[in-house]
mmCIF file of N, CA, C and O in Angstrom:
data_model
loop_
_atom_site.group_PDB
_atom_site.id
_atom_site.type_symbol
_atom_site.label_atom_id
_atom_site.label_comp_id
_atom_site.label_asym_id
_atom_site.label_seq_id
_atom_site.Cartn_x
_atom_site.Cartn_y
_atom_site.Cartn_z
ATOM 1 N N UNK A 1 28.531 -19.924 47.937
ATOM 2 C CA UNK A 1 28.270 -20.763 49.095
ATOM 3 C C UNK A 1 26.883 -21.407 49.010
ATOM 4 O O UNK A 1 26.734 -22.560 49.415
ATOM 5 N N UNK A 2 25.787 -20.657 48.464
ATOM 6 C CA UNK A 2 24.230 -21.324 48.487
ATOM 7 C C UNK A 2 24.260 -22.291 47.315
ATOM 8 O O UNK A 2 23.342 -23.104 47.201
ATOM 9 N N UNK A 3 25.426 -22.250 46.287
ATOM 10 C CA UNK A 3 25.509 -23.131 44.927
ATOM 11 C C UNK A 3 26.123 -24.393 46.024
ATOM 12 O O UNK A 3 25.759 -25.534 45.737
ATOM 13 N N UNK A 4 26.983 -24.242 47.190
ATOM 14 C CA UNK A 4 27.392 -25.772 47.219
ATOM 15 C C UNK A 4 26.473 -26.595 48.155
ATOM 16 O O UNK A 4 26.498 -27.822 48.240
ATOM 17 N N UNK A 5 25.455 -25.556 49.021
ATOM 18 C CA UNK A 5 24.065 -25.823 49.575
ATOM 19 C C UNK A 5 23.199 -27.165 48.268
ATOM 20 O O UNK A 5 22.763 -28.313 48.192
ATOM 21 N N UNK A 6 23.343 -26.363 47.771
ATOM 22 C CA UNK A 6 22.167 -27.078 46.130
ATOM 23 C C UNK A 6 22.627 -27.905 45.839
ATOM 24 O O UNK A 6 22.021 -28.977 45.820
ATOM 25 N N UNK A 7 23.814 -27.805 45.506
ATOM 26 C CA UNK A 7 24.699 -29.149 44.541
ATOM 27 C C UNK A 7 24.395 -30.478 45.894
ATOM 28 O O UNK A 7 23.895 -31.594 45.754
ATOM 29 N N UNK A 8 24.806 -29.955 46.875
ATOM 30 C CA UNK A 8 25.005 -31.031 48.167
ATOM 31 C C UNK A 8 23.317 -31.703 48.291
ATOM 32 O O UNK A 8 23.283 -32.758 48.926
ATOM 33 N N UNK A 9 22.730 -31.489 48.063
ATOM 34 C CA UNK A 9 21.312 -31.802 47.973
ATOM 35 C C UNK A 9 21.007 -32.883 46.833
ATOM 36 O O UNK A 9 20.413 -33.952 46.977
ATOM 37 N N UNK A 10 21.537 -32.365 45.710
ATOM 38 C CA UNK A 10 20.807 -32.859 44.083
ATOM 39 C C UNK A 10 22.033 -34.148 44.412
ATOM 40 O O UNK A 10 21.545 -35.278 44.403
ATOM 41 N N UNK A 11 23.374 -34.081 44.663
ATOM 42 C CA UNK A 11 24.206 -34.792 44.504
ATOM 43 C C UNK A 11 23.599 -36.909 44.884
ATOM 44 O O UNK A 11 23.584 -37.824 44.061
ATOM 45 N N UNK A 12 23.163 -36.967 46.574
ATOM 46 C CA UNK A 12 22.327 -37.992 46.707
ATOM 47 C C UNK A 12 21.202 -38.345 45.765
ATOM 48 O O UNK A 12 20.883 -39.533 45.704
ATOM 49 N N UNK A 13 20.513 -37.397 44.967
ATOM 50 C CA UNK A 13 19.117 -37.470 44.423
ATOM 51 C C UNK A 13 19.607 -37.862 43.104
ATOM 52 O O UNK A 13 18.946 -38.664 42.444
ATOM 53 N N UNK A 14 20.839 -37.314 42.595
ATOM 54 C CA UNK A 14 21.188 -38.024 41.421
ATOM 55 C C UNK A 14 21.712 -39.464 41.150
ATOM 56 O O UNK A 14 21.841 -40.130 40.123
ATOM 57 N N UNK A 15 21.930 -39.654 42.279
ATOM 58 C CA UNK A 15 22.679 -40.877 42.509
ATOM 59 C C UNK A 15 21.713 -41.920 42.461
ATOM 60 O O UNK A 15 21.988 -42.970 41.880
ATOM 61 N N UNK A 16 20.311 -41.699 43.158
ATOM 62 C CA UNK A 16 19.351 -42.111 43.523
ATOM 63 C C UNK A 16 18.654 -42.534 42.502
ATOM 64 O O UNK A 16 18.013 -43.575 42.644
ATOM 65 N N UNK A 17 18.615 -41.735 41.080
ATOM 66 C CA UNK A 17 18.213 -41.592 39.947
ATOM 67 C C UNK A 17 19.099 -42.028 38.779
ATOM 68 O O UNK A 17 18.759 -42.083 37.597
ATOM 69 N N UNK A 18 19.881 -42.225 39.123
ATOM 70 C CA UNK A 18 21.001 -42.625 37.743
ATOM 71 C C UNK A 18 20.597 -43.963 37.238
ATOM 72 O O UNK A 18 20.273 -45.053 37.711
ATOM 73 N N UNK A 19 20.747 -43.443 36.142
ATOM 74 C CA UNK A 19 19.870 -44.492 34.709
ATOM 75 C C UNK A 19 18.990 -44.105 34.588
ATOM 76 O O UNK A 19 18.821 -44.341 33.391
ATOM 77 N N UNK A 20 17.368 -43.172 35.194
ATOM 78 C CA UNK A 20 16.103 -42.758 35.052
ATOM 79 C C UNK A 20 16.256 -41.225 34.512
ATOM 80 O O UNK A 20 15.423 -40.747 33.742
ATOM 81 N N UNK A 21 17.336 -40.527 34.954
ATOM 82 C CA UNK A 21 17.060 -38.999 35.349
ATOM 83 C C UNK A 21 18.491 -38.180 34.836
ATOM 84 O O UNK A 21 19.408 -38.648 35.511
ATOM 85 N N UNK A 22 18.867 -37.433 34.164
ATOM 86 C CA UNK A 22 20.228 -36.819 34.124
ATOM 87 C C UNK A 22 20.181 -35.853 34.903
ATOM 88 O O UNK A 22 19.216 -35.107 34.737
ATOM 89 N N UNK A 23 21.069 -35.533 35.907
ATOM 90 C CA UNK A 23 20.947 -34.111 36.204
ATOM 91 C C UNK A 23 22.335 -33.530 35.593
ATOM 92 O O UNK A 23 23.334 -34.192 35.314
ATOM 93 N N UNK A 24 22.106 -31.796 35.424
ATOM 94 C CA UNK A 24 22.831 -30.815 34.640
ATOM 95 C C UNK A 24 22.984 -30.110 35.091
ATOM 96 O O UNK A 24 21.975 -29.473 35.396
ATOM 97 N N UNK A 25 24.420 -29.518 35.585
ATOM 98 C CA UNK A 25 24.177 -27.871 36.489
ATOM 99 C C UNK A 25 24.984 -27.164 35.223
ATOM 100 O O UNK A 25 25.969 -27.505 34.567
ATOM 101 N N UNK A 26 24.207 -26.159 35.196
ATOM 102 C CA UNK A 26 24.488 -25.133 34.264
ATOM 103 C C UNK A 26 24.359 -23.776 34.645
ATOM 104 O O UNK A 26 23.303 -23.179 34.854
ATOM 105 N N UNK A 27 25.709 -23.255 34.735
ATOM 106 C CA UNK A 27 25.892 -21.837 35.073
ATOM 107 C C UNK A 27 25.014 -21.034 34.598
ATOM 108 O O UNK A 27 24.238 -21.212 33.659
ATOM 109 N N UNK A 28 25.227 -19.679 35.619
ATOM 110 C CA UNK A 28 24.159 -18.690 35.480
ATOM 111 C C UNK A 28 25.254 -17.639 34.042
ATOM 112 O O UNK A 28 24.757 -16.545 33.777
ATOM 113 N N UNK A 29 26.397 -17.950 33.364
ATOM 114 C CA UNK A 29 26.932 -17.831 32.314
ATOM 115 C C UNK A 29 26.568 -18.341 30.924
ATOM 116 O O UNK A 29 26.968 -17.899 29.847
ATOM 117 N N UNK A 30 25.833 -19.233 31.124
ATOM 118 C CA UNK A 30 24.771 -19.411 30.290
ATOM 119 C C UNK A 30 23.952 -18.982 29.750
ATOM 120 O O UNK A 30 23.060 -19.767 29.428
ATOM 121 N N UNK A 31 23.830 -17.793 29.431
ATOM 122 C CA UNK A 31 22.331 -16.826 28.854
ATOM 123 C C UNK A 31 21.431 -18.308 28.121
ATOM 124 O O UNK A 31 20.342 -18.803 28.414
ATOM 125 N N UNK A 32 22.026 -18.521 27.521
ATOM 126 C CA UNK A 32 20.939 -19.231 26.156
ATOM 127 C C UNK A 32 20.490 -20.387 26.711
ATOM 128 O O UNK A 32 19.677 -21.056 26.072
ATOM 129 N N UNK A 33 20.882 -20.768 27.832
ATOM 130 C CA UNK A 33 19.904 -21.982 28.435
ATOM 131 C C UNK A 33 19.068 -21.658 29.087
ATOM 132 O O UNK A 33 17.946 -22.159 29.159
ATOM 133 N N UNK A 34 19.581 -20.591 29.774
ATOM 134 C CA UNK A 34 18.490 -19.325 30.932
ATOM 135 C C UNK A 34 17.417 -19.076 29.767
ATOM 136 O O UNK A 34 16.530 -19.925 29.672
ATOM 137 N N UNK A 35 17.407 -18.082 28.940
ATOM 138 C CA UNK A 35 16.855 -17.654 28.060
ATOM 139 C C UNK A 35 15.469 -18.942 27.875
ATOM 140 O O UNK A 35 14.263 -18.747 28.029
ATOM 141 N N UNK A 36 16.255 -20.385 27.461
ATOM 142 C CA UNK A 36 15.382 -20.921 26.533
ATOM 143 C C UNK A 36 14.670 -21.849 27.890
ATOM 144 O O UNK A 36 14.017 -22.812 27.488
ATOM 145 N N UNK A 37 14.700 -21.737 28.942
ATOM 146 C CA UNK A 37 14.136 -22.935 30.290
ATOM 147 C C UNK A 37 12.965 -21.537 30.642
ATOM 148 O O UNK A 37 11.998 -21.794 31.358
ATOM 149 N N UNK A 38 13.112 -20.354 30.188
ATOM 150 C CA UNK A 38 13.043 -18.786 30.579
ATOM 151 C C UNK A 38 12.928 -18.558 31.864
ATOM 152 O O UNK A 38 12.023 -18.494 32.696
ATOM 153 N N UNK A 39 14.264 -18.434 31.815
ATOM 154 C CA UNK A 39 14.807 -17.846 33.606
ATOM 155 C C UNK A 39 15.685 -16.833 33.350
ATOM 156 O O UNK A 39 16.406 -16.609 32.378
ATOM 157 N N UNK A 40 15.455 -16.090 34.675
ATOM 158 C CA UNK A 40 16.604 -15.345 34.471
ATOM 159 C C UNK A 40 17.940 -15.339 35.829
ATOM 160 O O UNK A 40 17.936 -16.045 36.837
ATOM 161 N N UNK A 41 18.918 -14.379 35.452
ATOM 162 C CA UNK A 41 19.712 -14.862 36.899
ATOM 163 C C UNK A 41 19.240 -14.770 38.216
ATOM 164 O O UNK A 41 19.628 -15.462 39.157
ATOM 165 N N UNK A 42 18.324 -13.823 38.250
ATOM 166 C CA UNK A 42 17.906 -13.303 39.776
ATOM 167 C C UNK A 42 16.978 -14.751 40.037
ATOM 168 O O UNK A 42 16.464 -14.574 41.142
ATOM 169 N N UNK A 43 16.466 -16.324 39.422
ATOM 170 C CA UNK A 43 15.757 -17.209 39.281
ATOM 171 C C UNK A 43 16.161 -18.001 39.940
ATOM 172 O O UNK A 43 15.296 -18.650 40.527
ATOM 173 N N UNK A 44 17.574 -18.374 40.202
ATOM 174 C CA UNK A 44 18.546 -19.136 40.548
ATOM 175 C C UNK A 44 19.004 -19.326 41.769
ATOM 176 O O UNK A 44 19.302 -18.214 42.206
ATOM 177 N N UNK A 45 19.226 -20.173 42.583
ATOM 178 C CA UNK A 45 19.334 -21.673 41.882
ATOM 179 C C UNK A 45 17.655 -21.777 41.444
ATOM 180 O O UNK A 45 16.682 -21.171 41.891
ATOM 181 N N UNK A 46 17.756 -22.643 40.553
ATOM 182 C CA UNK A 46 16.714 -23.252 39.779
ATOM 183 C C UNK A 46 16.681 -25.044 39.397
ATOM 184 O O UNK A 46 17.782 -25.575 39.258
ATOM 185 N N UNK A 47 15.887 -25.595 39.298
ATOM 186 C CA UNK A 47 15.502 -27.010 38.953
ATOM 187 C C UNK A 47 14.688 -26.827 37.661
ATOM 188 O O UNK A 47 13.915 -25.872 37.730
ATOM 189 N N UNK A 48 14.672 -27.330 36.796
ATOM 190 C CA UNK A 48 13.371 -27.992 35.920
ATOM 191 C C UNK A 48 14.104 -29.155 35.499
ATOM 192 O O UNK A 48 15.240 -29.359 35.071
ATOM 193 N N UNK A 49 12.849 -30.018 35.821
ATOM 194 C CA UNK A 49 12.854 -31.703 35.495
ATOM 195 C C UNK A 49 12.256 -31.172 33.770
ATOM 196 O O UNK A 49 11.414 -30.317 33.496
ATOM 197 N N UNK A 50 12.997 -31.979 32.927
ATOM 198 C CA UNK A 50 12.703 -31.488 31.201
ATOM 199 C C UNK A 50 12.476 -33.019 30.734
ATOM 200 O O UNK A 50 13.511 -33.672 30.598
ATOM 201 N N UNK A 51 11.599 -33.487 30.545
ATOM 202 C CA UNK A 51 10.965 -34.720 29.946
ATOM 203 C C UNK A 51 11.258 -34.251 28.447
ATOM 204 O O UNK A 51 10.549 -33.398 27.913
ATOM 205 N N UNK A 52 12.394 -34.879 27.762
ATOM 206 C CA UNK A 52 12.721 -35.151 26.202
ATOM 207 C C UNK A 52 12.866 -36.343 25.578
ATOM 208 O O UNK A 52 13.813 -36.664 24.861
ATOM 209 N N UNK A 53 11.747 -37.115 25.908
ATOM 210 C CA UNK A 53 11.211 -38.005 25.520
ATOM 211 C C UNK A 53 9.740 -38.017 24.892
ATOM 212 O O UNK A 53 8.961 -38.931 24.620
ATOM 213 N N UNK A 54 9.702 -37.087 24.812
ATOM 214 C CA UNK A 54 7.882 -36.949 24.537
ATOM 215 C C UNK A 54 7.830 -36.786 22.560
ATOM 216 O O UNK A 54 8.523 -36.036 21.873
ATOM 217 N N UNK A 55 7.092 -37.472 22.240
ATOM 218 C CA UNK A 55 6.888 -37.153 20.639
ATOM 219 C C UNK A 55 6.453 -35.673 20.321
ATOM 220 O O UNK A 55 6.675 -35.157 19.226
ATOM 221 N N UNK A 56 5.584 -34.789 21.736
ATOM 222 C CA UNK A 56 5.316 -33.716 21.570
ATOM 223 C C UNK A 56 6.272 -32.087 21.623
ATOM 224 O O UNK A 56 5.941 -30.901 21.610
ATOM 225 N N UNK A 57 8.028 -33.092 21.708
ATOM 226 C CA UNK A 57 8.554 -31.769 22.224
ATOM 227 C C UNK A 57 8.788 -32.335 23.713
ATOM 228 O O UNK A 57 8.235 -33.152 24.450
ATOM 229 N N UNK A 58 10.201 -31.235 23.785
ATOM 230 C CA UNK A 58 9.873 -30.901 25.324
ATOM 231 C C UNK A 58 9.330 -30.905 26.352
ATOM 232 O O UNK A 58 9.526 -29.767 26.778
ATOM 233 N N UNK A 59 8.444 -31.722 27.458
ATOM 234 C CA UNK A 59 8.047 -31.100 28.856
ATOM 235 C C UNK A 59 8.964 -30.810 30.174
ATOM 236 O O UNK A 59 9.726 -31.426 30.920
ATOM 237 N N UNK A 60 8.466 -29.590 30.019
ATOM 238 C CA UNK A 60 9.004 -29.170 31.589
ATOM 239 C C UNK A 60 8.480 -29.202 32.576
ATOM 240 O O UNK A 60 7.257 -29.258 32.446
ATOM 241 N N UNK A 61 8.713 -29.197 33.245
ATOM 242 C CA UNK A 61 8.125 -29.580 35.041
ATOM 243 C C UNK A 61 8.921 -28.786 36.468
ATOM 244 O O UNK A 61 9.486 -29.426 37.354
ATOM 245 N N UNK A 62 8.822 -27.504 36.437
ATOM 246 C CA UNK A 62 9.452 -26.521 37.421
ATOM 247 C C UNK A 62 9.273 -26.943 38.942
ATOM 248 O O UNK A 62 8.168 -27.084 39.466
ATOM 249 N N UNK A 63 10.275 -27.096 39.479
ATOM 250 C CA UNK A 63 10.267 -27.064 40.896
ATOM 251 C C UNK A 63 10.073 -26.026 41.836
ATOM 252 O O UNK A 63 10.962 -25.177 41.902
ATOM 253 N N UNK A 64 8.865 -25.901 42.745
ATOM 254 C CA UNK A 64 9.173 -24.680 43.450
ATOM 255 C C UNK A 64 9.146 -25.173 44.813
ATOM 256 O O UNK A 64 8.413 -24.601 45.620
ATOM 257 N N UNK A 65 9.872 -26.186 45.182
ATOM 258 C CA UNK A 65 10.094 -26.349 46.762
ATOM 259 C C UNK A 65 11.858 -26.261 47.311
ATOM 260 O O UNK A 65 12.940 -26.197 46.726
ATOM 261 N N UNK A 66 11.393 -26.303 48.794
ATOM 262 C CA UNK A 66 13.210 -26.193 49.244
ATOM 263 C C UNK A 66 13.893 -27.160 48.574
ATOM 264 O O UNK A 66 13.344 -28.155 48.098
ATOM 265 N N UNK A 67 15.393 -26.863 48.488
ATOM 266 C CA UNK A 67 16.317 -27.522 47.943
ATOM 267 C C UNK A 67 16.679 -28.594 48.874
ATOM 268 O O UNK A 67 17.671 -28.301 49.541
ATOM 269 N N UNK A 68 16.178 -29.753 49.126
ATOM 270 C CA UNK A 68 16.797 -30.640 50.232
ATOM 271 C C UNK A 68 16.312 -31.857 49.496
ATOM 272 O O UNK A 68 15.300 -31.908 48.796
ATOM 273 N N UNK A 69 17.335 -33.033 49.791
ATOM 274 C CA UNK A 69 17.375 -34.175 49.110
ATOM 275 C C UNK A 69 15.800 -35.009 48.902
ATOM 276 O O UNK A 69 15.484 -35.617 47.879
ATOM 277 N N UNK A 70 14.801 -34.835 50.335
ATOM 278 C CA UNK A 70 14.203 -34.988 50.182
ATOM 279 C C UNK A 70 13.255 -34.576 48.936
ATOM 280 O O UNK A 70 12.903 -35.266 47.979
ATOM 281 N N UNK A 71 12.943 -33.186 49.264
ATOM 282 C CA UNK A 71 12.012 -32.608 48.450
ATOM 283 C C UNK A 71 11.985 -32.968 46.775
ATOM 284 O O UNK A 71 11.109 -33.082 45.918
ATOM 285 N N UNK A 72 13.598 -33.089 46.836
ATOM 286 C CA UNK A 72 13.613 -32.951 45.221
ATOM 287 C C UNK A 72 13.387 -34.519 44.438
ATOM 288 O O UNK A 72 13.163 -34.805 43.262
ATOM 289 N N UNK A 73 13.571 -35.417 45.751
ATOM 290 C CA UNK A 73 13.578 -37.043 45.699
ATOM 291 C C UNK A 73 11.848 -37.101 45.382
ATOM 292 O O UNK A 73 11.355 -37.918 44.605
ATOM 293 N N UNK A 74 11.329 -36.427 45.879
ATOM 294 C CA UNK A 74 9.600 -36.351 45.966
ATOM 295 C C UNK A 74 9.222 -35.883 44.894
ATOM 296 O O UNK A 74 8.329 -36.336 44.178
ATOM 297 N N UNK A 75 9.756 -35.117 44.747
ATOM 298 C CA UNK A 75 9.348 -33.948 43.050
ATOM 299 C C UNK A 75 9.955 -34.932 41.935
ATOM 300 O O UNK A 75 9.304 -34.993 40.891
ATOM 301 N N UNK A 76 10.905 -35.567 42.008
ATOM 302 C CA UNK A 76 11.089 -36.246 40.600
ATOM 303 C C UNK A 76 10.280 -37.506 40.915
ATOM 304 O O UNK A 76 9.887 -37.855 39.802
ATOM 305 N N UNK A 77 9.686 -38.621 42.051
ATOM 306 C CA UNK A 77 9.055 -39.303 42.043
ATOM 307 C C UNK A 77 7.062 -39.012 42.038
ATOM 308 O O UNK A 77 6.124 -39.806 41.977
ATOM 309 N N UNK A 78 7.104 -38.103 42.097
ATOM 310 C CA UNK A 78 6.026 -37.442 41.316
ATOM 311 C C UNK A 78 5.962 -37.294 39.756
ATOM 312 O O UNK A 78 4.973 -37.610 39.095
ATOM 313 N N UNK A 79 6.907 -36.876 39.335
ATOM 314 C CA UNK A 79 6.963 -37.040 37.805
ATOM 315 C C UNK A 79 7.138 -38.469 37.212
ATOM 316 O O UNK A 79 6.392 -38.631 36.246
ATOM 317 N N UNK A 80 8.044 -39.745 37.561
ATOM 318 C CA UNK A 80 7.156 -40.632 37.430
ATOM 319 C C UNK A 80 6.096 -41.251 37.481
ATOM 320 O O UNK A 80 5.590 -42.068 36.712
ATOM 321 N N UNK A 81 5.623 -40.624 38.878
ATOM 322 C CA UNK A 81 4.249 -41.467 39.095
ATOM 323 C C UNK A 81 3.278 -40.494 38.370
ATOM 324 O O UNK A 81 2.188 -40.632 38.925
ATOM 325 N N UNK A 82 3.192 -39.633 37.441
ATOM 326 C CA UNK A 82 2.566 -39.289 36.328
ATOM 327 C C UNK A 82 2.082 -38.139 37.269
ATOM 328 O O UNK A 82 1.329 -37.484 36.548
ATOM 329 N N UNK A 83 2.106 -37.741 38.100
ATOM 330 C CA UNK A 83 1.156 -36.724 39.059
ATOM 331 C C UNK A 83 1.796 -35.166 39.168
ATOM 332 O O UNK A 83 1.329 -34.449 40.053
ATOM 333 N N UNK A 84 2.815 -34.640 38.326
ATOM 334 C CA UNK A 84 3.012 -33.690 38.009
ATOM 335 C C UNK A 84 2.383 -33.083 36.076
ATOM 336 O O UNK A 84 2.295 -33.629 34.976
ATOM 337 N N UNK A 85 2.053 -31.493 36.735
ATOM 338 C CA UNK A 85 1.996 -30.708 35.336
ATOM 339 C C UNK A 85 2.854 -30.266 34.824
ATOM 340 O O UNK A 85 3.596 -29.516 35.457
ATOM 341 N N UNK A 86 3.099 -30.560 33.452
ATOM 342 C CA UNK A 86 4.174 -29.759 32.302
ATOM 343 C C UNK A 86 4.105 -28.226 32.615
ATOM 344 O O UNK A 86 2.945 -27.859 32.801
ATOM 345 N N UNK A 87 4.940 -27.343 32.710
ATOM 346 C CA UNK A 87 4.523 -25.947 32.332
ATOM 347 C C UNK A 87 4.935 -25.900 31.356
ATOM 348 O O UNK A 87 5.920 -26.391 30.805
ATOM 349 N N UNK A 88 3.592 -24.813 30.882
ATOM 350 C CA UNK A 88 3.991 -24.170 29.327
ATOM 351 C C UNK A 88 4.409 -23.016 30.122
ATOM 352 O O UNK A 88 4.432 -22.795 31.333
ATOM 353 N N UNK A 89 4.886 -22.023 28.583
ATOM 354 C CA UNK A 89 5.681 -20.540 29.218
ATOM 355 C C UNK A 89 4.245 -19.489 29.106
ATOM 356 O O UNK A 89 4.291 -18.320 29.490
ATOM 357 N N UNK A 90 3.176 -20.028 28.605
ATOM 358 C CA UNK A 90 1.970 -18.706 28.549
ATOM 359 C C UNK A 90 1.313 -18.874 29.615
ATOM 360 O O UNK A 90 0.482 -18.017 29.914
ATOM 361 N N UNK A 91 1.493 -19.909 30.382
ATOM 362 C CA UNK A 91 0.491 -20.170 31.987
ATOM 363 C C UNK A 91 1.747 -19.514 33.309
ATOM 364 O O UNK A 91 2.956 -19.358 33.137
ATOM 365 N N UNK A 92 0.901 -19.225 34.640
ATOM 366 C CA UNK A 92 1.909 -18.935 35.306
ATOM 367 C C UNK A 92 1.798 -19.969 36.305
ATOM 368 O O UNK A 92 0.735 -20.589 36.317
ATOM 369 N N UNK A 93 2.645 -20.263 37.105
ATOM 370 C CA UNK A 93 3.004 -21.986 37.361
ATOM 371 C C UNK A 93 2.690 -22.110 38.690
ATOM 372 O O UNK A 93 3.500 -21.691 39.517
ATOM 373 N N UNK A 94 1.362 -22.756 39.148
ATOM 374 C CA UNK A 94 0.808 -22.586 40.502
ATOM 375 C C UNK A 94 1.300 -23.528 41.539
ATOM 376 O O UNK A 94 1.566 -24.596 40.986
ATOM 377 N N UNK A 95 1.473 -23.562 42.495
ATOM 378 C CA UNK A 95 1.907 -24.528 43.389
ATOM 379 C C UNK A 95 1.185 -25.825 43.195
ATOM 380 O O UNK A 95 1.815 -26.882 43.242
ATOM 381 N N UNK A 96 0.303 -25.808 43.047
ATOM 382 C CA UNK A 96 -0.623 -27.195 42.972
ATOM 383 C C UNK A 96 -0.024 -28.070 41.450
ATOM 384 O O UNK A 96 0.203 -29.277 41.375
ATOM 385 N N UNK A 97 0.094 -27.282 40.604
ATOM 386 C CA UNK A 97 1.205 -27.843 39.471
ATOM 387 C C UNK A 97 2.301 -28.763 39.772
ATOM 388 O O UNK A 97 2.302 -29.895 39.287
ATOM 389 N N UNK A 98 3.393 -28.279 40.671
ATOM 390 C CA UNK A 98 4.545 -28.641 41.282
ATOM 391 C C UNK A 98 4.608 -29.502 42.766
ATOM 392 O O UNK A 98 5.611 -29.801 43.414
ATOM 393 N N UNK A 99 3.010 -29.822 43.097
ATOM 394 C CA UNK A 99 3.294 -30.359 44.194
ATOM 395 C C UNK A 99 2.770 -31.826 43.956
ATOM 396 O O UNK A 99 1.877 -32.135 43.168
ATOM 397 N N UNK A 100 3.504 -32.701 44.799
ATOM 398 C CA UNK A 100 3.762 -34.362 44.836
ATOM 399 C C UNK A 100 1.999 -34.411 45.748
ATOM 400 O O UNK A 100 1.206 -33.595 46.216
ATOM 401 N N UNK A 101 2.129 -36.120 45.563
ATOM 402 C CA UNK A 101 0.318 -36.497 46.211
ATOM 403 C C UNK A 101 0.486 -36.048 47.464
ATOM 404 O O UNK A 101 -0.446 -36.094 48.267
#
């Protein structure tokens, strides 16, 4: 029931984003995506915006706000407007990282 909470949220925001942004829901049956984003099930629901466009690899960009169309509309327009931090996996990921101007 809290998975169709989430989906109902991202669903407008993807829409909102299509052509800029893919979104992916990927089961918590997944070990090896869990594993490699490093989450685990008790993590979930979960977001990371994954910038794979970078010559450097991977950036990730973890969300830690409520799940509502807004928030997440804010959090990915923060990552365009360049004003979000990548997390690496050796730092631990502070709110000020994840939060929009």
């Amino acid at each position: 029931e809290s998975h169709s909470a989430v989906k109902s949220a991202f669903q407008p925001v993807a829409e909102t984003f299509r052509g800029k942004a893919m979104f992916v829901n990927v089961p918590s049956s997944e070990t090896k995506v869990l594993e490699y984003f490093n989450l685990k099930s008790s993590d979930l629901p979960a977001f990371i915006f994954a910038d794979m466009a970078g010559e450097s690899g991977i950036k990730k960009y973890v969300f830690k706000g409520e799940y509502s169309s807004a928030e997440l509309s804010s959090f990915i327009n923060s990552y365009f407007d360049g004003n979000l931090t990548p997390y690496l996996k050796s730092e631990e990921i502070l709110p000020e990282d994840t939060a929009g101007p």
